[in-house]
CSV table of C-alpha atoms in Angstrom, one decimal:
chain,number,residue,atom,x,y,z
A,30,MET,CA,-43.5,33.9,-17.1
A,31,ILE,CA,-43.0,35.7,-13.5
A,32,LEU,CA,-42.7,39.4,-13.5
A,33,MET,CA,-41.0,41.3,-11.2
A,34,GLU,CA,-41.1,44.8,-10.1
A,35,LYS,CA,-37.9,47.0,-11.5
A,36,ASN,CA,-36.9,48.0,-8.1
A,37,PHE,CA,-37.4,44.4,-6.3
A,38,VAL,CA,-34.4,43.8,-4.1
A,39,THR,CA,-34.0,40.9,-2.0
A,40,SER,CA,-30.8,39.6,0.1
A,41,LEU,CA,-30.3,36.2,0.6
A,42,SER,CA,-28.0,34.1,2.7
A,43,LEU,CA,-26.9,30.4,3.1
A,44,GLU,CA,-26.7,28.9,6.4
A,45,ALA,CA,-24.9,25.3,6.7
A,46,GLU,CA,-27.1,22.5,8.1
A,47,PHE,CA,-25.1,19.7,9.8
A,48,PRO,CA,-26.0,16.2,9.6
A,49,LEU,CA,-26.7,16.0,13.3
A,50,ASN,CA,-27.1,19.6,14.2
A,51,ARG,CA,-23.9,20.1,15.8
A,52,TYR,CA,-24.3,17.0,18.0
A,53,GLN,CA,-22.6,16.9,21.4
A,54,LYS,CA,-23.0,14.5,24.3
A,55,ASP,CA,-21.4,13.6,27.4
A,56,PHE,CA,-22.2,9.8,28.5
A,57,ASP,CA,-20.2,9.4,31.9
A,58,GLU,CA,-16.8,8.8,30.7
A,59,ILE,CA,-17.2,9.1,27.1
A,60,ASN,CA,-17.7,12.3,25.1
A,61,ILE,CA,-19.3,12.5,21.3
A,62,LYS,CA,-19.1,15.5,19.4
A,63,GLU,CA,-19.9,16.3,15.7
A,64,LEU,CA,-16.9,18.0,14.2
A,65,THR,CA,-18.7,20.9,11.9
A,66,ASP,CA,-15.6,22.9,11.2
A,67,ASN,CA,-13.7,20.8,8.5
A,68,ILE,CA,-13.1,20.4,5.0
A,69,THR,CA,-12.6,16.8,3.6
A,70,PHE,CA,-11.6,15.7,-0.1
A,71,SER,CA,-10.5,12.8,-1.8
A,72,PHE,CA,-7.7,12.6,-4.0
A,73,ALA,CA,-7.3,10.1,-6.5
A,74,ILE,CA,-4.0,9.4,-8.0
A,75,PRO,CA,-3.1,7.8,-11.3
A,76,ASP,CA,-0.1,4.9,-10.7
A,77,SER,CA,1.9,6.8,-13.6
A,78,ASN,CA,1.9,9.9,-10.8
A,79,PHE,CA,3.0,8.2,-7.6
A,80,LEU,CA,6.6,8.5,-8.1
A,81,LYS,CA,6.4,12.2,-9.0
A,82,LEU,CA,3.8,12.8,-6.3
A,83,ASN,CA,6.0,11.3,-3.7
A,84,ILE,CA,9.2,13.4,-4.9
A,85,LYS,CA,7.0,16.9,-4.5
A,86,LEU,CA,5.6,15.8,-1.1
A,87,GLN,CA,9.1,15.3,-0.1
A,88,LYS,CA,10.5,18.3,-1.3
A,89,LEU,CA,7.7,20.7,0.1
A,90,TYR,CA,6.6,18.9,3.3
A,91,ASN,CA,9.2,16.2,4.0
A,92,VAL,CA,6.6,13.8,4.1
A,93,LYS,CA,5.9,10.5,2.0
A,94,LEU,CA,2.6,9.1,0.8
A,95,PRO,CA,1.0,7.0,3.4
A,96,ILE,CA,0.2,3.2,2.8
A,97,VAL,CA,-3.4,2.0,2.9
A,98,GLY,CA,-4.2,2.1,6.7
A,99,ASN,CA,-1.9,4.8,7.7
A,100,ASN,CA,-2.4,8.5,7.5
A,101,ILE,CA,0.4,11.2,7.5
A,102,PHE,CA,-0.1,14.5,9.0
A,103,ILE,CA,1.3,17.8,7.7
A,104,SER,CA,1.4,20.1,10.8
A,105,ASN,CA,2.1,23.3,9.1
A,106,ILE,CA,-1.2,23.1,7.1
A,107,ASN,CA,-3.4,20.9,9.5
A,108,LEU,CA,-3.9,18.3,7.0
A,109,TYR,CA,-4.4,14.7,7.4
A,110,PHE,CA,-3.7,12.8,4.3
A,111,MET,CA,-5.4,9.2,4.9
A,112,GLY,CA,-4.2,6.3,2.8
A,113,LEU,CA,-7.7,4.3,2.5
A,114,GLN,CA,-7.3,2.1,-0.8
A,115,PRO,CA,-4.8,1.7,-3.4
A,116,ASN,CA,-5.0,4.8,-5.4
A,117,GLN,CA,-7.5,6.9,-3.2
A,118,PHE,CA,-6.6,8.9,-0.3
A,119,TYR,CA,-8.6,11.5,1.8
A,120,LEU,CA,-7.6,14.7,2.9
A,121,PHE,CA,-9.0,16.4,6.3
A,122,SER,CA,-8.7,19.4,7.7
A,123,LYS,CA,-10.1,22.3,9.5
A,124,ILE,CA,-11.6,25.1,7.6
A,125,GLU,CA,-9.6,27.8,9.0
A,126,TYR,CA,-6.8,26.4,7.1
A,127,LEU,CA,-8.8,26.8,3.9
A,128,LYS,CA,-6.5,29.2,2.0
A,129,ASP,CA,-3.2,26.4,2.8
A,130,PHE,CA,-5.7,23.6,1.7
A,131,ASN,CA,-6.6,25.6,-1.6
A,132,SER,CA,-2.8,26.1,-2.4
A,133,PHE,CA,-2.2,22.3,-1.6
A,134,ILE,CA,-4.8,21.5,-4.1
A,135,LYS,CA,-3.5,24.2,-6.8
A,136,ILE,CA,0.0,22.5,-6.3
A,137,PHE,CA,-1.1,19.0,-6.8
A,138,SER,CA,-3.9,18.9,-8.9
A,139,GLU,CA,-1.4,17.9,-11.8
A,140,PHE,CA,-1.1,14.8,-10.0
A,141,GLY,CA,-4.2,13.4,-9.7
A,142,TYR,CA,-8.1,14.2,-9.4
A,143,PHE,CA,-9.7,16.2,-6.4
A,144,THR,CA,-13.4,15.6,-5.1
A,145,ASP,CA,-14.9,18.1,-2.5
A,146,GLN,CA,-16.7,15.6,0.0
A,147,SER,CA,-17.0,18.2,2.7
A,148,ASP,CA,-20.8,18.0,2.8
A,149,SER,CA,-21.3,14.0,2.2
A,150,TRP,CA,-19.9,12.9,5.6
A,151,LEU,CA,-21.3,12.9,9.4
A,152,ILE,CA,-17.9,13.4,11.3
A,153,LEU,CA,-17.7,12.5,14.9
A,154,ARG,CA,-15.1,12.4,17.8
A,155,ILE,CA,-15.5,9.9,20.2
A,156,SER,CA,-13.0,9.8,23.5
A,157,GLY,CA,-13.3,8.4,26.7
A,158,GLU,CA,-12.0,5.7,28.7
A,159,ASN,CA,-14.8,3.1,27.6
A,160,CYS,CA,-14.7,4.3,24.2
A,161,ILE,CA,-12.7,1.0,22.9
A,162,ASN,CA,-15.5,-1.1,24.4
A,163,VAL,CA,-18.3,1.0,23.0
A,164,LEU,CA,-16.7,0.7,19.5
A,165,GLU,CA,-15.8,-3.0,19.3
A,166,ARG,CA,-19.7,-4.0,19.8
A,167,ILE,CA,-20.3,-2.3,16.4
A,168,CYS,CA,-16.8,-2.4,14.6
A,169,PRO,CA,-15.4,-5.5,13.3
A,170,LEU,CA,-11.7,-4.1,13.5
A,171,ASN,CA,-9.5,-5.3,16.1
A,172,LEU,CA,-9.3,-1.6,17.7
A,173,ASP,CA,-6.6,-3.0,20.4
A,174,SER,CA,-4.1,0.0,20.9
A,175,GLU,CA,-1.1,-2.9,20.1
A,176,THR,CA,-2.8,-3.6,16.8
A,177,PHE,CA,-4.3,-0.5,15.6
A,178,LEU,CA,-2.1,1.9,16.6
A,179,ASN,CA,-2.4,6.2,16.6
A,180,GLY,CA,-2.8,7.4,13.0
A,181,ASN,CA,-4.1,4.4,11.7
A,182,VAL,CA,-7.3,4.8,9.5
A,183,LEU,CA,-9.3,1.9,7.8
A,184,ARG,CA,-12.5,1.7,5.9
A,185,THR,CA,-15.1,-0.4,7.8
A,186,SER,CA,-18.8,-0.8,8.6
A,187,MET,CA,-20.6,-0.3,11.9
A,188,GLU,CA,-23.8,-1.9,12.0
A,189,HIS,CA,-24.3,-2.5,8.5
A,190,ILE,CA,-23.4,1.1,7.8
A,191,GLY,CA,-20.3,2.3,5.7
A,192,ALA,CA,-17.7,4.2,8.0
A,193,ILE,CA,-14.2,5.3,8.2
A,194,ILE,CA,-12.3,5.0,11.6
A,195,MET,CA,-9.1,6.8,12.6
A,196,ARG,CA,-7.2,6.6,15.7
A,197,MET,CA,-6.0,10.1,17.0
A,198,ARG,CA,-5.0,8.6,20.8
A,199,LYS,CA,-5.3,5.3,22.4
A,200,ASN,CA,-9.0,6.5,23.4
A,201,GLU,CA,-9.8,8.9,20.6
A,202,PHE,CA,-11.0,8.2,17.3
A,203,ILE,CA,-12.6,10.0,14.3
A,204,LEU,CA,-15.3,8.4,12.4
A,205,PHE,CA,-16.7,9.4,9.4
A,206,SER,CA,-20.0,7.9,8.0
A,207,PRO,CA,-22.2,9.3,5.2
A,208,ARG,CA,-24.3,12.1,5.9
A,209,SER,CA,-27.5,10.2,4.4
A,210,SER,CA,-27.3,7.5,7.2
A,211,ALA,CA,-26.4,10.1,10.0
A,212,ASN,CA,-29.3,9.3,12.5
A,213,SER,CA,-29.0,5.4,12.0
A,214,PHE,CA,-25.3,5.8,12.8
A,215,ILE,CA,-25.5,7.8,16.1
A,216,HIS,CA,-28.5,5.5,17.2
A,217,SER,CA,-26.0,2.6,16.6
A,218,LEU,CA,-23.3,4.4,19.0
A,219,GLU,CA,-25.5,5.6,21.5
A,220,THR,CA,-27.0,2.2,22.0
A,221,SER,CA,-23.8,0.7,22.0
A,222,ILE,CA,-22.6,3.2,25.0
A,223,ASN,CA,-25.7,2.4,26.9
A,224,ASN,CA,-25.0,-1.1,26.7
A,225,VAL,CA,-21.5,-0.7,27.8
A,226,LEU,CA,-22.5,2.0,30.7
């Protein structure tokens, strides 16, 4: 048993720790930045709710559920709605839109199951003229801009590490990898960069 003085007062505060401590680095024409101001949720939807969910999305935001491999962007709440596999989506937004995001969850929770994934992922943005050459050495997907279009998103693996890749622009991608393998993942990217440059 621990006895504490009656007037003992302490103040505690929590501080976020990011997988790579806000990593950011320039390699000539390639830039990698850890994104630390985001929220990520998975959204699993039973088959029976697809039609109702689509109707609600169209009514509120004039969008439809994305097919696997695509995402929709709901601009007024800065929300990426990523189709990763049948019946499962990932929602990705900035923390500054948390109020809107919470409202979205409140409205759509009747259609499926939300799980907060925000602390589970390393999220990196890679951009620059040579980023395709860097990624194609470690990613088995065809990332040609004629095949993997802006807005496309897929699960894959990079150097045997699970990952999600989303193309933002021709030479800009968002990469998600499990937090537990963050150091191995960035090592793979840096090695590929050093081999390209």
